Amino acid sequence: MAFHFHLILSLSLLTLVVFPSKTQSRLTQNYYQKTCPDFEKIVQQVVTDKQLASPTTAAAALRLFFHDCMVEGCDASVLIASNAFNKAERDSDINLSLPGDGFEVVTRIKTALELQCPGIVSCADILAAATRNLISMVGGPYYPVRFGRKDGFVSKAEAVDGNLARSNMSLSQIINLFAARKLNIKEMVALTGAHTIGFSHCKEFSNRIFNFSKTSDDYDPSYNPKYAEGLRRLCANYTKDPQMSAYNDVITPGKFDNMYFKNLQKGLGLLASDQAMAVDGRTRPLIDLYAANQTIWFQDFVHAIQKVSVHNVKTGRKGEVRRRCDAFNNLKT
Ligand code: HEM
Ligand SMILES: *[C@@H]1O[C@H](CO)[C@@H](O)[C@H](O)[C@H]1NC(C)=O
Ligand SMILES: *[C@@H]1O[C@H](CO)[C@@H](O)[C@H](O)[C@H]1NC(C)=O
Ligand SMILES: *[C@@H]1O[C@H](CO)[C@@H](O)[C@H](O)[C@H]1NC(C)=O
Ligand SMILES: *[C@@H]1O[C@H](CO)[C@@H](O)[C@H](O)[C@H]1NC(C)=O
Ligand SMILES: CC(=O)N[C@H]1CO[C@H](CO)[C@@H](O)[C@@H]1O
């Protein structure tokens, strides 16, 4: 009897020891149920108002969230503002194009939540929740998100380079970057379907539309000719006006649908990195699959974005709940 009891005790101790070491297991869907019961309601209200007033918000938040998770994990490190002592992530060269709407929607949600349940909800959870709600608001799938992320203590501009894909990288380089985050080729393609919304600045694809072959002022022949001509007109003044941008998905720019993949099949992929996926044998079958069946893409996108959204999250004392999303609580850095 005593022996039996002892065995059960050590078994349960074993489970106690084994499971909590997986940080992710501490995230739960109802994390704020007792401490901030209106959390999801407030997120939804603010997000709806903001998206209706500024339809560019959904794409802005999604890109911001992805960038946050790829550098230091999903810990709101991308939201920290630089100061005299620290050049933060968001001021790295690649982040200069991160749009203000993404930051602003998080700030608004944080302000509303601090009135209702001060010091409870992390900025990292706000960004994860807002992104999920915005994706579904523009036509994408709604998926469960687990909460309990803490905000990180580190945000360095120099940590960004090499962790995020650039449109001028080769497909192999991009595949390796995703692989370094344990994201395989299928997950990479499914995630990049995010380019079904939002836009890109002309300089991100100007080399494809002006002087492509260096010997004459032509465009990348993998573009659909009418599309290339349109882009050349749109971006004619881009060096004088660096804000000039084009929709990532020229057919249904504001809708989260599988048009991005159908576009790639027709030479309507905006970035060189987009078009490369339609040509390369490692990715083309997936482009064709997702172009043919949006349901399958949604399933794969949900799997992949859920994986991204728990990437390297901080829990317990490895992070804090920031009072404001753009500054560490302890201002000494
Ligand atoms: C495959 C590698 C990827 C490359 C090379 C890439 C590159 C880019 C570039 C250059 C832009 C335009 C930025 C600008 O000019 O403002 C952009 C926009 C965007 N990217 Fe990606 N991206 C990649 C994957 C992803 C992934 C995985 C996601 C999300 C899951 C994502 C979400 C977005 C969104 C939503 C926009 C539009 C932002 C807006 O309209 O404000 N991208 N991307
Ligand atoms: C891509 O462009 C960036 C910035 O324009 C440049 O610094 C980098 O060297 C380029 N990378 C490749 C692989 O060509
Ligand atoms: C393309 O090349 C021509 C001459 O080779 C030059 O005059 C022109 O400025 C170039 N255009 C761009 C956008 O670089
Ligand atoms: C480019 O600039 C010229 C002269 O400043 C102007 O006439 C033209 O409308 C501009 N084009 C675009 C697409 O903004
Ligand atoms: C898409 O795939 C789903 C799941 O495999 C299947 O049930 C559905 O019939 C497919 N739809 C089309 C249009 O092929
Ligand atoms: C959105 C955002 O914070 N953008 C910043 C990017 O970097 C420039 C230059 O450092 C800042 O002025 C922007 O505020």
XYZ file of C-alpha atoms and ligand atoms in Angstrom:
446
model
C 0.000 0.000 0.000
C 2.721 2.420 1.052
C 4.813 1.360 -1.901
C 1.896 1.860 -4.232
C 1.307 5.379 -2.916
C 4.971 6.182 -3.323
C 4.890 5.081 -6.937
C 1.912 7.295 -7.737
C 3.560 10.233 -5.994
C 6.779 9.953 -7.950
C 4.853 9.538 -11.186
C 2.953 12.736 -10.563
C 6.187 14.492 -9.565
C 7.636 13.317 -12.836
C 4.793 14.864 -14.814
C 5.206 18.066 -12.814
C 8.855 18.196 -13.721
C 8.490 17.236 -17.354
C 5.619 19.345 -18.618
C 6.209 22.885 -17.296
C 9.600 22.976 -18.985
C 7.744 23.485 -22.245
C 7.134 27.232 -21.990
C 4.293 27.132 -24.488
C 2.252 24.857 -22.279
C 1.777 27.797 -19.904
C -0.104 29.742 -22.550
C -3.844 29.194 -22.392
C -6.812 30.444 -24.349
C -8.558 31.720 -21.215
C -5.451 33.223 -19.589
C -7.199 36.543 -18.807
C -10.616 35.085 -17.944
C -10.350 36.049 -14.257
C -7.905 38.965 -14.366
C -9.316 40.828 -17.365
C -12.575 39.219 -18.487
C -13.276 41.869 -21.148
C -9.870 41.470 -22.802
C -11.136 39.901 -26.030
C -14.156 42.193 -26.201
C -12.015 45.316 -25.902
C -9.545 44.061 -28.504
C -12.403 43.378 -30.892
C -14.000 46.808 -30.383
C -10.804 48.782 -30.925
C -9.693 46.656 -33.864
C -13.051 47.054 -35.617
C -13.093 50.843 -35.224
C -9.512 51.158 -36.391
C -9.836 48.847 -39.418
C -13.000 50.612 -40.601
C -11.307 54.017 -40.297
C -7.974 52.841 -41.799
C -8.308 49.776 -44.033
C -4.522 49.425 -44.183
C -4.436 48.368 -40.520
C -4.880 44.609 -41.030
C -1.838 44.255 -43.278
C 0.177 46.608 -41.080
C -0.533 44.575 -37.932
C 0.097 41.232 -39.618
C 3.501 42.305 -40.906
C 4.397 43.853 -37.560
C 3.415 40.673 -35.718
C 5.425 38.478 -38.074
C 8.491 40.690 -37.698
C 8.116 40.702 -33.922
C 7.988 36.899 -33.735
C 10.955 36.370 -36.069
C 13.265 38.559 -33.939
C 13.609 37.623 -30.226
C 10.298 35.701 -30.387
C 6.760 37.093 -30.019
C 7.561 39.444 -27.141
C 6.633 42.919 -28.426
C 10.339 43.733 -28.873
C 9.414 45.385 -32.184
C 7.204 47.933 -30.382
C 9.998 49.464 -28.272
C 10.987 52.993 -29.264
C 14.639 53.892 -29.573
C 16.207 56.258 -27.062
C 19.587 57.921 -26.584
C 21.056 54.681 -25.209
C 19.457 52.072 -27.440
C 18.633 51.815 -31.150
C 15.592 49.512 -31.050
C 14.400 46.856 -33.505
C 11.838 49.045 -35.161
C 14.529 51.478 -36.254
C 16.588 48.920 -38.112
C 16.806 49.630 -41.819
C 14.254 46.948 -42.779
C 11.765 48.254 -40.229
C 11.739 51.763 -41.607
C 8.820 50.680 -43.764
C 6.784 49.205 -40.888
C 3.560 51.167 -41.136
C 2.282 53.317 -38.310
C -1.216 51.765 -38.280
C 0.120 48.543 -36.769
C 1.766 50.345 -33.853
C -1.235 52.591 -33.396
C -3.835 49.855 -33.079
C -1.761 48.209 -30.347
C -1.385 51.526 -28.480
C -5.127 52.119 -28.615
C -5.934 48.642 -27.292
C -3.335 49.035 -24.534
C -4.833 52.371 -23.465
C -8.339 50.877 -23.292
C -7.122 47.817 -21.364
C -5.109 49.843 -18.839
C -8.290 51.683 -17.882
C -10.152 48.437 -17.342
C -7.478 46.112 -15.870
C -4.208 47.967 -15.340
C -0.924 46.086 -15.550
C -2.488 42.794 -16.628
C -2.366 42.292 -20.399
C 1.005 42.153 -22.170
C 1.701 44.037 -25.374
C 2.816 40.767 -26.971
C -0.617 39.227 -26.325
C -2.328 42.374 -27.616
C -0.433 42.163 -30.898
C -1.202 38.436 -31.254
C -4.921 38.962 -30.563
C -5.266 42.061 -32.744
C -3.573 40.335 -35.680
C -5.870 37.299 -35.406
C -8.997 39.470 -35.284
C -7.855 41.681 -38.163
C -7.103 38.700 -40.416
C -10.633 37.406 -39.955
C -12.094 40.892 -40.389
C -10.664 41.121 -43.926
C -11.940 37.693 -44.935
C -9.328 35.319 -43.534
C -9.752 32.390 -41.139
C -10.419 32.858 -37.419
C -8.213 30.684 -35.223
C -7.718 30.107 -31.488
C -4.809 31.979 -29.889
C -3.300 31.021 -26.531
C -2.298 33.857 -24.230
C 0.185 34.488 -21.448
C 3.131 35.933 -23.389
C 5.248 38.383 -21.425
C 6.921 41.415 -22.977
C 10.644 41.069 -23.541
C 13.523 43.036 -22.047
C 15.612 43.329 -25.218
C 15.105 45.233 -28.482
C 18.139 45.868 -30.642
C 18.154 47.151 -34.203
C 21.220 45.074 -35.056
C 19.334 41.849 -34.161
C 17.008 42.329 -37.141
C 19.469 41.932 -40.010
C 19.785 38.357 -41.108
C 16.605 37.274 -39.317
C 14.091 38.637 -41.799
C 13.757 37.785 -45.462
C 14.312 40.493 -48.061
C 12.716 40.634 -51.472
C 16.109 40.516 -53.211
C 17.262 37.318 -51.476
C 17.439 34.053 -53.373
C 14.725 31.511 -52.597
C 17.342 29.249 -50.995
C 18.396 32.038 -48.638
C 14.768 32.662 -47.706
C 14.095 28.949 -47.165
C 17.103 28.822 -44.827
C 15.869 31.812 -42.828
C 12.508 30.146 -42.231
C 14.193 26.809 -41.486
C 16.244 28.539 -38.778
C 12.883 29.269 -37.094
C 11.789 25.639 -37.559
C 9.409 26.641 -40.364
C 9.493 24.287 -43.336
C 8.908 25.132 -46.998
C 5.184 24.406 -46.823
C 4.798 26.651 -43.774
C 6.851 29.355 -45.473
C 4.656 29.350 -48.588
C 1.436 29.245 -46.562
C 2.580 32.191 -44.421
C 3.739 34.276 -47.352
C 0.182 34.072 -48.672
C -0.139 37.017 -46.248
C 0.889 39.074 -49.285
C -2.752 38.751 -50.372
C -3.198 42.035 -48.487
C -1.183 45.211 -48.040
C 1.364 46.938 -50.211
C 5.037 47.354 -51.005
C 7.065 50.464 -51.728
C 8.351 50.850 -55.290
C 11.984 50.492 -54.267
C 11.232 46.876 -53.247
C 10.628 45.913 -56.879
C 12.033 48.852 -58.904
C 14.890 46.685 -60.211
C 12.263 44.440 -61.844
C 10.511 47.267 -63.697
C 13.309 49.673 -64.687
C 16.517 48.780 -66.558
C 16.059 45.100 -65.705
C 18.645 43.763 -68.160
C 21.026 46.753 -67.662
C 21.440 47.087 -71.449
C 18.017 48.592 -72.155
C 15.220 50.087 -70.082
C 13.096 46.940 -69.962
C 11.244 44.983 -67.266
C 11.512 41.504 -65.810
C 10.027 39.196 -68.484
C 8.435 37.003 -65.817
C 5.952 39.842 -65.222
C 2.691 39.946 -67.119
C 3.414 42.779 -69.636
C 0.318 44.877 -68.836
C 1.070 44.572 -65.124
C 4.687 45.642 -65.642
C 3.611 48.675 -67.657
C 1.155 49.667 -64.946
C 3.841 49.366 -62.296
C 6.264 51.459 -64.376
C 3.674 54.244 -64.574
C 2.810 53.989 -60.888
C 6.436 54.108 -59.810
C 7.657 56.608 -62.407
C 8.488 59.174 -59.686
C 9.460 56.815 -56.908
C 12.930 58.252 -56.362
C 11.405 61.687 -55.780
C 8.468 60.299 -53.845
C 9.664 57.260 -51.841
C 6.166 56.701 -50.399
C 4.873 55.462 -53.779
C 3.625 51.889 -53.314
C 1.727 49.143 -55.120
C -0.777 46.610 -53.809
C 0.761 43.200 -53.130
C -2.348 41.590 -54.626
C -3.405 43.689 -57.601
C -6.753 41.906 -58.121
C -8.296 41.812 -54.606
C -5.914 44.041 -52.602
C -7.879 44.287 -49.360
C -9.263 40.776 -49.161
C -7.584 37.879 -47.367
C -8.162 35.261 -50.071
C -6.045 32.914 -52.208
C -5.819 35.417 -55.092
C -2.129 35.934 -54.233
C -1.421 32.365 -55.396
C -3.565 32.675 -58.515
C -1.695 35.892 -59.335
C 1.689 34.164 -59.095
C 0.561 31.701 -61.768
C -0.113 34.632 -64.130
C 3.001 36.759 -63.644
C 1.208 39.075 -61.233
C 3.558 38.514 -58.304
C 4.855 41.886 -57.158
C 8.141 41.053 -55.419
C 10.956 38.981 -56.900
C 10.665 36.704 -53.845
C 6.958 36.160 -54.568
C 7.498 35.310 -58.218
C 10.417 33.015 -57.396
C 8.060 30.749 -55.452
C 5.921 30.205 -58.539
C 8.941 29.102 -60.582
C 11.046 27.014 -58.208
C 10.307 23.273 -58.129
C 10.413 23.226 -54.316
C 7.503 25.653 -54.007
C 5.527 25.593 -57.265
C 3.386 22.550 -56.330
C 2.268 24.400 -53.204
C 1.453 27.551 -55.155
C -0.707 25.442 -57.487
C -2.380 23.672 -54.564
C -3.251 26.890 -52.725
C -4.366 28.608 -55.937
C -6.771 25.727 -56.585
C -8.146 25.368 -53.074
C -8.482 28.228 -50.597
C -9.772 25.886 -47.862
C -6.507 23.984 -47.870
C -4.516 27.223 -47.790
C -6.540 28.541 -44.852
C -5.905 25.300 -42.933
C -2.184 25.440 -43.614
C -1.998 29.180 -42.898
C -3.723 28.701 -39.527
C -1.343 25.886 -38.585
C 1.681 27.989 -39.552
C 0.623 31.305 -37.995
C -0.255 29.515 -34.738
C 3.232 28.037 -34.769
C 4.759 31.477 -35.432
C 2.669 33.068 -32.692
C 4.187 30.930 -29.922
C 7.705 31.207 -31.277
C 10.163 31.759 -28.429
C 7.556 33.386 -26.174
C 8.602 34.511 -22.704
C 6.617 33.498 -19.643
C 7.049 34.000 -15.901
C 10.048 36.117 -14.930
C 11.556 35.997 -18.405
C 9.425 39.014 -19.256
C 7.128 41.674 -17.868
C 3.781 43.301 -18.601
C 4.782 46.694 -19.919
C 2.948 49.782 -18.738
C 3.323 51.265 -22.185
C 4.118 49.177 -25.222
C 6.925 51.378 -26.540
C 9.072 51.389 -23.378
C 10.486 48.881 -20.878
C 9.096 49.393 -17.357
C 12.604 49.849 -16.023
C 13.932 52.601 -18.251
C 17.585 51.728 -17.607
C 18.543 49.555 -20.595
C 9.011 35.086 -47.973
C 9.635 36.067 -47.450
C 9.084 37.455 -47.361
C 9.632 38.561 -47.929
C 10.903 38.629 -48.755
C 8.763 39.672 -47.602
C 9.004 40.960 -47.992
C 8.099 41.987 -47.881
C 8.293 43.322 -48.382
C 9.558 43.811 -49.061
C 7.161 44.026 -48.137
C 6.902 45.488 -48.487
C 7.345 46.383 -47.364
C 7.170 47.819 -47.737
O 7.623 48.229 -48.793
O 6.580 48.544 -46.954
C 6.243 43.137 -47.478
C 4.962 43.492 -47.081
C 4.164 42.675 -46.322
N 4.509 41.439 -45.800
Fe 6.075 40.318 -46.350
N 7.714 39.228 -46.863
C 7.860 37.881 -46.674
C 7.028 37.058 -45.939
C 5.949 37.515 -45.198
C 5.222 36.754 -44.206
C 5.570 35.337 -43.804
C 4.224 37.558 -43.727
C 3.187 37.293 -42.669
C 2.823 36.149 -42.218
C 4.308 38.804 -44.453
C 3.407 39.837 -44.328
C 3.463 40.994 -45.055
C 2.372 41.952 -45.116
C 1.008 41.806 -44.464
C 2.820 43.014 -45.903
C 2.051 44.301 -46.236
C 2.343 45.332 -45.184
C 1.507 46.597 -45.346
O 0.755 46.742 -46.275
O 1.618 47.458 -44.465
N 5.365 38.754 -45.313
N 6.845 41.902 -47.318
C 19.318 43.496 -50.815
O 19.072 44.881 -50.643
C 19.651 45.394 -49.481
C 19.157 46.816 -49.272
O 18.790 47.433 -50.459
C 21.156 45.297 -49.594
O 21.772 45.859 -48.440
C 21.529 43.819 -49.704
O 22.910 43.676 -49.910
C 20.790 43.138 -50.839
N 20.951 41.693 -50.685
C 21.140 40.862 -51.702
C 21.209 39.406 -51.371
O 21.269 41.251 -52.847
C 17.952 53.365 -66.900
O 19.076 53.517 -67.721
C 19.097 54.722 -68.461
C 20.306 54.709 -69.382
O 20.908 53.466 -69.440
C 19.139 55.891 -67.501
O 19.100 57.113 -68.230
C 17.947 55.833 -66.578
O 18.034 56.855 -65.600
C 17.859 54.486 -65.887
N 16.619 54.437 -65.165
C 16.519 54.085 -63.882
C 15.175 54.160 -63.260
O 17.488 53.721 -63.245
C 5.326 62.362 -61.778
O 5.800 63.692 -61.771
C 5.377 64.455 -62.878
C 6.050 65.817 -62.815
O 6.355 66.190 -61.528
C 3.847 64.588 -62.847
O 3.385 65.334 -63.954
C 3.240 63.190 -62.864
O 1.836 63.259 -62.708
C 3.812 62.327 -61.747
N 3.336 60.961 -61.930
C 2.886 60.208 -60.937
C 2.426 58.813 -61.269
O 2.807 60.595 -59.770
C -10.655 21.715 -51.148
O -10.108 20.819 -50.217
C -11.053 20.433 -49.241
C -10.294 19.685 -48.154
O -9.435 18.737 -48.685
C -12.141 19.608 -49.919
O -13.082 19.189 -48.980
C -12.810 20.475 -50.971
O -13.734 19.749 -51.689
C -11.788 21.095 -51.909
N -12.442 22.103 -52.723
C -12.257 22.217 -54.016
C -12.942 23.360 -54.679
O -11.550 21.458 -54.633
C 6.819 53.137 -37.432
C 8.114 53.556 -36.865
O 8.336 53.521 -35.678
N 8.980 53.944 -37.732
C 10.251 54.486 -37.323
C 11.293 53.889 -38.210
O 12.489 54.560 -38.117
C 12.439 55.962 -38.344
C 13.850 56.489 -38.351
O 14.580 56.024 -37.266
C 11.568 56.613 -37.284
O 11.513 58.016 -37.486
C 10.191 56.006 -37.413
O 9.345 56.512 -36.408
